[in-house]
Amino acid sequence: FFEVTLIGIMPSSFLATKNRQGLLCCGYIRNMTESDLESPLSINDLCITFYNENIHMLFQQDKLNRFLSMDNHQSLYSKPISYKNMSFVCSICPNGWNPTEATKVMFYLENKSIPNNIKSITFITKMFCVQTMTKYQSTQKKEILSNPGPTQPTRILCKWDPHLLSLAECQNESELEFICNVNILNIEYKNGKQWDQKDINIAKS
């Protein structure tokens, strides 16, 4: 038995896919245990799951054809990720959501589920399209409204700029891989308490 301590499984400048995360994690464990043997898969999976903050969307073959042929105001959704009782999901509108965004690929980070006792969250979002080398980064504080009105869509936490990527730029790609990295910096609760990344060890919170 041994304890594995990870500060992070990827550099801040690099958005790793799940395969790259696996290689990084496996190499780290083998180096720390000074063993040439493959590390147990259960340990690899545990570390990747525990520290994974990436939402990954890959479009190939039929999924890519659907992506390229979608109309304005149509969306594709990722699988959700969870962190501290919060759940996040990404959505992509290949042909834009609003009429003014037609022909533009829109990439969103959405709130799937956030507990009612949370007042606000501060987070860094990094969005990336591998094939087109499209990048976007934002740091923001978002108030979580208990009873949002029709003009207050709190599901959208972050979106990249409409002019970053056009649907025409994607037409000749054999696959498209989108990655969103979410880094929670601060959580403010309605009872006045706060969780802050720099003050609390994530592994023990």
PDB file of C-alpha atoms in Angstrom:
ATOM      1  CA  PHE A   1       0.000   0.000   0.000  1.00  0.00           C
ATOM      2  CA  PHE A   2       1.223   3.492  -0.799  1.00  0.00           C
ATOM      3  CA  GLU A   3      -0.225   6.974  -0.831  1.00  0.00           C
ATOM      4  CA  VAL A   4      -0.339   9.007  -4.025  1.00  0.00           C
ATOM      5  CA  THR A   5      -0.367  12.798  -3.728  1.00  0.00           C
ATOM      6  CA  LEU A   6      -1.024  14.848  -6.857  1.00  0.00           C
ATOM      7  CA  ILE A   7      -0.921  18.625  -7.083  1.00  0.00           C
ATOM      8  CA  GLY A   8      -2.389  18.390 -10.576  1.00  0.00           C
ATOM      9  CA  ILE A   9      -2.258  15.987 -13.474  1.00  0.00           C
ATOM     10  CA  MET A  10      -1.560  18.551 -16.184  1.00  0.00           C
ATOM     11  CA  PRO A  11       0.241  21.865 -16.680  1.00  0.00           C
ATOM     12  CA  SER A  12      -2.031  24.916 -16.613  1.00  0.00           C
ATOM     13  CA  SER A  13      -1.075  25.689 -20.223  1.00  0.00           C
ATOM     14  CA  PHE A  14      -2.110  22.262 -21.515  1.00  0.00           C
ATOM     15  CA  LEU A  15      -5.608  20.835 -21.752  1.00  0.00           C
ATOM     16  CA  ALA A  16      -5.132  17.073 -21.584  1.00  0.00           C
ATOM     17  CA  THR A  17      -7.450  14.508 -23.119  1.00  0.00           C
ATOM     18  CA  LYS A  18      -8.406  11.484 -21.021  1.00  0.00           C
ATOM     19  CA  ASN A  19      -5.765   9.330 -22.759  1.00  0.00           C
ATOM     20  CA  ARG A  20      -3.039  11.878 -22.045  1.00  0.00           C
ATOM     21  CA  GLN A  21      -4.214  12.155 -18.456  1.00  0.00           C
ATOM     22  CA  GLY A  22      -3.906   8.391 -18.137  1.00  0.00           C
ATOM     23  CA  LEU A  23      -0.337   8.424 -19.429  1.00  0.00           C
ATOM     24  CA  LEU A  24       0.632  11.290 -17.140  1.00  0.00           C
ATOM     25  CA  CYS A  25      -0.919   9.638 -14.115  1.00  0.00           C
ATOM     26  CA  CYS A  26       0.606   6.228 -14.857  1.00  0.00           C
ATOM     27  CA  GLY A  27       4.063   7.763 -15.371  1.00  0.00           C
ATOM     28  CA  TYR A  28       3.802   9.734 -12.137  1.00  0.00           C
ATOM     29  CA  ILE A  29       2.844   6.685 -10.067  1.00  0.00           C
ATOM     30  CA  ARG A  30       5.610   4.557 -11.592  1.00  0.00           C
ATOM     31  CA  ASN A  31       8.151   7.287 -10.915  1.00  0.00           C
ATOM     32  CA  MET A  32       7.068   7.765  -7.289  1.00  0.00           C
ATOM     33  CA  THR A  33       7.156   4.022  -6.574  1.00  0.00           C
ATOM     34  CA  GLU A  34      10.426   3.532  -8.515  1.00  0.00           C
ATOM     35  CA  SER A  35       8.904   0.567 -10.306  1.00  0.00           C
ATOM     36  CA  ASP A  36       9.031  -0.524 -13.940  1.00  0.00           C
ATOM     37  CA  LEU A  37       5.741  -2.367 -13.515  1.00  0.00           C
ATOM     38  CA  GLU A  38       2.487  -0.894 -14.728  1.00  0.00           C
ATOM     39  CA  SER A  39       0.594   0.776 -11.905  1.00  0.00           C
ATOM     40  CA  PRO A  40      -2.712  -0.851 -10.919  1.00  0.00           C
ATOM     41  CA  LEU A  41      -5.509   0.354 -13.177  1.00  0.00           C
ATOM     42  CA  SER A  42      -7.767   1.001 -10.181  1.00  0.00           C
ATOM     43  CA  ILE A  43      -5.256   3.540  -8.815  1.00  0.00           C
ATOM     44  CA  ASN A  44      -4.933   5.187 -12.224  1.00  0.00           C
ATOM     45  CA  ASP A  45      -8.705   5.465 -12.596  1.00  0.00           C
ATOM     46  CA  LEU A  46      -9.109   6.792  -9.068  1.00  0.00           C
ATOM     47  CA  CYS A  47      -6.528   9.555  -9.571  1.00  0.00           C
ATOM     48  CA  ILE A  48      -7.877  10.551 -12.976  1.00  0.00           C
ATOM     49  CA  THR A  49     -11.454  10.651 -11.710  1.00  0.00           C
ATOM     50  CA  PHE A  50     -10.572  12.548  -8.549  1.00  0.00           C
ATOM     51  CA  TYR A  51      -8.536  15.265 -10.228  1.00  0.00           C
ATOM     52  CA  ASN A  52     -10.282  15.393 -13.596  1.00  0.00           C
ATOM     53  CA  GLU A  53     -11.809  18.811 -14.281  1.00  0.00           C
ATOM     54  CA  ASN A  54     -12.124  18.391 -18.056  1.00  0.00           C
ATOM     55  CA  ILE A  55     -15.246  18.064 -20.155  1.00  0.00           C
ATOM     56  CA  HIS A  56     -14.375  16.328 -23.395  1.00  0.00           C
ATOM     57  CA  MET A  57     -16.430  16.209 -26.623  1.00  0.00           C
ATOM     58  CA  LEU A  58     -15.234  14.261 -29.671  1.00  0.00           C
ATOM     59  CA  PHE A  59     -16.990  14.253 -33.056  1.00  0.00           C
ATOM     60  CA  GLN A  60     -16.090  11.596 -35.623  1.00  0.00           C
ATOM     61  CA  GLN A  61     -17.807   9.995 -38.616  1.00  0.00           C
ATOM     62  CA  ASP A  62     -21.621  10.088 -38.158  1.00  0.00           C
ATOM     63  CA  LYS A  63     -21.365  12.395 -35.134  1.00  0.00           C
ATOM     64  CA  LEU A  64     -19.170  14.758 -37.145  1.00  0.00           C
ATOM     65  CA  ASN A  65     -21.606  14.715 -40.094  1.00  0.00           C
ATOM     66  CA  ARG A  66     -24.434  15.595 -37.715  1.00  0.00           C
ATOM     67  CA  PHE A  67     -22.318  18.385 -36.210  1.00  0.00           C
ATOM     68  CA  LEU A  68     -21.615  19.918 -39.632  1.00  0.00           C
ATOM     69  CA  SER A  69     -25.257  19.748 -40.798  1.00  0.00           C
ATOM     70  CA  MET A  70     -27.037  21.189 -37.746  1.00  0.00           C
ATOM     71  CA  ASP A  71     -29.282  24.239 -38.000  1.00  0.00           C
ATOM     72  CA  ASN A  72     -29.202  27.425 -35.999  1.00  0.00           C
ATOM     73  CA  HIS A  73     -30.666  27.043 -32.466  1.00  0.00           C
ATOM     74  CA  GLN A  74     -29.724  23.327 -32.214  1.00  0.00           C
ATOM     75  CA  SER A  75     -27.426  22.005 -29.475  1.00  0.00           C
ATOM     76  CA  LEU A  76     -25.220  19.023 -28.661  1.00  0.00           C
ATOM     77  CA  TYR A  77     -24.454  18.161 -25.032  1.00  0.00           C
ATOM     78  CA  SER A  78     -21.526  16.539 -23.241  1.00  0.00           C
ATOM     79  CA  LYS A  79     -21.633  14.134 -20.341  1.00  0.00           C
ATOM     80  CA  PRO A  80     -21.670  16.015 -17.018  1.00  0.00           C
ATOM     81  CA  ILE A  81     -18.834  16.255 -14.516  1.00  0.00           C
ATOM     82  CA  SER A  82     -19.371  16.717 -10.768  1.00  0.00           C
ATOM     83  CA  TYR A  83     -17.411  18.608  -8.146  1.00  0.00           C
ATOM     84  CA  LYS A  84     -18.330  19.452  -4.526  1.00  0.00           C
ATOM     85  CA  ASN A  85     -22.019  18.585  -5.098  1.00  0.00           C
ATOM     86  CA  MET A  86     -22.110  20.743  -8.234  1.00  0.00           C
ATOM     87  CA  SER A  87     -22.629  19.384 -11.723  1.00  0.00           C
ATOM     88  CA  PHE A  88     -21.479  21.004 -14.981  1.00  0.00           C
ATOM     89  CA  VAL A  89     -22.083  20.211 -18.623  1.00  0.00           C
ATOM     90  CA  CYS A  90     -20.917  21.658 -21.934  1.00  0.00           C
ATOM     91  CA  SER A  91     -23.060  22.385 -24.963  1.00  0.00           C
ATOM     92  CA  ILE A  92     -22.112  23.215 -28.527  1.00  0.00           C
ATOM     93  CA  CYS A  93     -24.275  24.960 -31.111  1.00  0.00           C
ATOM     94  CA  PRO A  94     -22.425  24.243 -34.372  1.00  0.00           C
ATOM     95  CA  ASN A  95     -24.503  26.818 -36.260  1.00  0.00           C
ATOM     96  CA  GLY A  96     -24.982  29.283 -33.408  1.00  0.00           C
ATOM     97  CA  TRP A  97     -27.843  29.657 -30.951  1.00  0.00           C
ATOM     98  CA  ASN A  98     -29.195  33.114 -31.785  1.00  0.00           C
ATOM     99  CA  PRO A  99     -29.864  34.262 -35.368  1.00  0.00           C
ATOM    100  CA  THR A 100     -26.946  36.712 -35.055  1.00  0.00           C
ATOM    101  CA  GLU A 101     -24.628  33.753 -34.328  1.00  0.00           C
ATOM    102  CA  ALA A 102     -25.602  31.745 -37.434  1.00  0.00           C
ATOM    103  CA  THR A 103     -22.559  30.100 -39.131  1.00  0.00           C
ATOM    104  CA  LYS A 104     -20.577  30.498 -35.854  1.00  0.00           C
ATOM    105  CA  VAL A 105     -19.659  27.548 -33.628  1.00  0.00           C
ATOM    106  CA  MET A 106     -20.732  28.391 -30.073  1.00  0.00           C
ATOM    107  CA  PHE A 107     -19.230  26.566 -27.083  1.00  0.00           C
ATOM    108  CA  TYR A 108     -20.857  26.884 -23.641  1.00  0.00           C
ATOM    109  CA  LEU A 109     -20.234  25.807 -20.057  1.00  0.00           C
ATOM    110  CA  GLU A 110     -23.558  25.273 -18.266  1.00  0.00           C
ATOM    111  CA  ASN A 111     -24.726  24.726 -14.722  1.00  0.00           C
ATOM    112  CA  LYS A 112     -26.505  21.370 -14.650  1.00  0.00           C
ATOM    113  CA  SER A 113     -27.037  21.313 -10.886  1.00  0.00           C
ATOM    114  CA  ILE A 114     -25.824  23.642  -8.113  1.00  0.00           C
ATOM    115  CA  PRO A 115     -27.102  23.299  -4.504  1.00  0.00           C
ATOM    116  CA  ASN A 116     -29.474  25.985  -3.241  1.00  0.00           C
ATOM    117  CA  ASN A 117     -27.143  26.907  -0.372  1.00  0.00           C
ATOM    118  CA  ILE A 118     -24.522  28.313  -2.770  1.00  0.00           C
ATOM    119  CA  LYS A 119     -24.646  32.072  -3.377  1.00  0.00           C
ATOM    120  CA  SER A 120     -21.841  32.430  -5.944  1.00  0.00           C
ATOM    121  CA  ILE A 121     -18.877  30.650  -7.507  1.00  0.00           C
ATOM    122  CA  THR A 122     -15.641  32.079  -8.891  1.00  0.00           C
ATOM    123  CA  PHE A 123     -13.969  29.955 -11.538  1.00  0.00           C
ATOM    124  CA  ILE A 124     -11.547  29.819 -14.459  1.00  0.00           C
ATOM    125  CA  THR A 125     -12.830  28.334 -17.708  1.00  0.00           C
ATOM    126  CA  LYS A 126     -10.476  27.218 -20.492  1.00  0.00           C
ATOM    127  CA  MET A 127     -12.034  26.166 -23.795  1.00  0.00           C
ATOM    128  CA  PHE A 128     -10.150  24.598 -26.658  1.00  0.00           C
ATOM    129  CA  CYS A 129     -10.725  23.029 -30.086  1.00  0.00           C
ATOM    130  CA  VAL A 130      -7.784  20.775 -30.904  1.00  0.00           C
ATOM    131  CA  GLN A 131      -7.973  20.658 -34.704  1.00  0.00           C
ATOM    132  CA  THR A 132      -8.620  24.366 -35.307  1.00  0.00           C
ATOM    133  CA  MET A 133      -6.379  25.496 -32.419  1.00  0.00           C
ATOM    134  CA  THR A 134      -9.185  27.718 -31.134  1.00  0.00           C
ATOM    135  CA  LYS A 135      -8.594  28.873 -27.546  1.00  0.00           C
ATOM    136  CA  TYR A 136     -10.564  30.843 -25.002  1.00  0.00           C
ATOM    137  CA  GLN A 137     -10.008  31.587 -21.312  1.00  0.00           C
ATOM    138  CA  SER A 138     -12.137  33.468 -18.799  1.00  0.00           C
ATOM    139  CA  THR A 139     -12.080  34.126 -15.046  1.00  0.00           C
ATOM    140  CA  GLN A 140     -15.381  35.234 -13.563  1.00  0.00           C
ATOM    141  CA  LYS A 141     -17.631  35.278 -10.521  1.00  0.00           C
ATOM    142  CA  LYS A 142     -21.176  34.068 -11.093  1.00  0.00           C
ATOM    143  CA  GLU A 143     -24.098  34.749  -8.775  1.00  0.00           C
ATOM    144  CA  ILE A 144     -26.412  31.743  -8.430  1.00  0.00           C
ATOM    145  CA  LEU A 145     -30.031  32.914  -8.443  1.00  0.00           C
ATOM    146  CA  SER A 146     -32.589  30.847  -6.538  1.00  0.00           C
ATOM    147  CA  ASN A 147     -35.539  31.888  -8.706  1.00  0.00           C
ATOM    148  CA  PRO A 148     -34.223  33.101 -12.068  1.00  0.00           C
ATOM    149  CA  GLY A 149     -36.648  34.912 -14.312  1.00  0.00           C
ATOM    150  CA  PRO A 150     -37.103  34.297 -18.060  1.00  0.00           C
ATOM    151  CA  THR A 151     -34.449  36.916 -18.888  1.00  0.00           C
ATOM    152  CA  GLN A 152     -31.905  35.494 -16.429  1.00  0.00           C
ATOM    153  CA  PRO A 153     -30.624  32.196 -17.874  1.00  0.00           C
ATOM    154  CA  THR A 154     -28.347  31.115 -15.024  1.00  0.00           C
ATOM    155  CA  ARG A 155     -27.626  27.781 -16.727  1.00  0.00           C
ATOM    156  CA  ILE A 156     -25.039  29.500 -18.947  1.00  0.00           C
ATOM    157  CA  LEU A 157     -21.911  30.052 -16.867  1.00  0.00           C
ATOM    158  CA  CYS A 158     -19.491  30.819 -19.694  1.00  0.00           C
ATOM    159  CA  LYS A 159     -19.359  30.932 -23.498  1.00  0.00           C
ATOM    160  CA  TRP A 160     -16.598  31.714 -25.917  1.00  0.00           C
ATOM    161  CA  ASP A 161     -16.656  34.629 -28.333  1.00  0.00           C
ATOM    162  CA  PRO A 162     -18.870  34.081 -31.415  1.00  0.00           C
ATOM    163  CA  HIS A 163     -16.080  35.196 -33.737  1.00  0.00           C
ATOM    164  CA  LEU A 164     -13.550  32.601 -32.579  1.00  0.00           C
ATOM    165  CA  LEU A 165     -14.642  29.740 -34.823  1.00  0.00           C
ATOM    166  CA  SER A 166     -16.884  29.550 -37.890  1.00  0.00           C
ATOM    167  CA  LEU A 167     -18.639  26.409 -39.092  1.00  0.00           C
ATOM    168  CA  ALA A 168     -16.876  26.820 -42.452  1.00  0.00           C
ATOM    169  CA  GLU A 169     -13.495  26.337 -40.735  1.00  0.00           C
ATOM    170  CA  CYS A 170     -14.626  22.905 -39.543  1.00  0.00           C
ATOM    171  CA  GLN A 171     -15.843  21.541 -42.881  1.00  0.00           C
ATOM    172  CA  ASN A 172     -12.569  19.895 -43.966  1.00  0.00           C
ATOM    173  CA  GLU A 173     -11.679  18.308 -40.628  1.00  0.00           C
ATOM    174  CA  SER A 174     -11.830  14.502 -40.267  1.00  0.00           C
ATOM    175  CA  GLU A 175     -12.684  14.897 -36.575  1.00  0.00           C
ATOM    176  CA  LEU A 176     -13.319  17.663 -34.079  1.00  0.00           C
ATOM    177  CA  GLU A 177     -12.281  17.530 -30.435  1.00  0.00           C
ATOM    178  CA  PHE A 178     -13.525  20.134 -27.952  1.00  0.00           C
ATOM    179  CA  ILE A 179     -12.234  20.383 -24.382  1.00  0.00           C
ATOM    180  CA  CYS A 180     -13.413  22.555 -21.514  1.00  0.00           C
ATOM    181  CA  ASN A 181     -11.393  22.813 -18.307  1.00  0.00           C
ATOM    182  CA  VAL A 182     -13.139  24.132 -15.181  1.00  0.00           C
ATOM    183  CA  ASN A 183     -11.114  25.308 -12.189  1.00  0.00           C
ATOM    184  CA  ILE A 184     -13.186  26.382  -9.160  1.00  0.00           C
ATOM    185  CA  LEU A 185     -11.401  29.139  -7.225  1.00  0.00           C
ATOM    186  CA  ASN A 186     -14.004  30.134  -4.640  1.00  0.00           C
ATOM    187  CA  ILE A 187     -17.464  29.104  -3.428  1.00  0.00           C
ATOM    188  CA  GLU A 188     -19.532  31.554  -1.386  1.00  0.00           C
ATOM    189  CA  TYR A 189     -22.384  30.059   0.627  1.00  0.00           C
ATOM    190  CA  LYS A 190     -25.597  31.812   1.656  1.00  0.00           C
ATOM    191  CA  ASN A 191     -24.761  31.335   5.348  1.00  0.00           C
ATOM    192  CA  GLY A 192     -21.661  33.506   4.910  1.00  0.00           C
ATOM    193  CA  LYS A 193     -19.113  30.693   4.806  1.00  0.00           C
ATOM    194  CA  GLN A 194     -16.648  30.371   1.944  1.00  0.00           C
ATOM    195  CA  TRP A 195     -14.549  27.665   0.342  1.00  0.00           C
ATOM    196  CA  ASP A 196     -11.335  28.955  -1.202  1.00  0.00           C
ATOM    197  CA  GLN A 197      -8.956  26.884  -3.300  1.00  0.00           C
ATOM    198  CA  LYS A 198      -5.788  28.498  -1.999  1.00  0.00           C
ATOM    199  CA  ASP A 199      -6.713  27.881   1.645  1.00  0.00           C
ATOM    200  CA  ILE A 200      -8.137  24.372   1.559  1.00  0.00           C
ATOM    201  CA  ASN A 201      -6.618  21.100   0.409  1.00  0.00           C
ATOM    202  CA  ILE A 202      -9.085  19.794  -2.167  1.00  0.00           C
ATOM    203  CA  ALA A 203      -8.290  16.212  -1.235  1.00  0.00           C
ATOM    204  CA  LYS A 204      -9.480  16.787   2.337  1.00  0.00           C
ATOM    205  CA  SER A 205     -12.443  19.127   1.788  1.00  0.00           C
TER     206      SER A 205
END
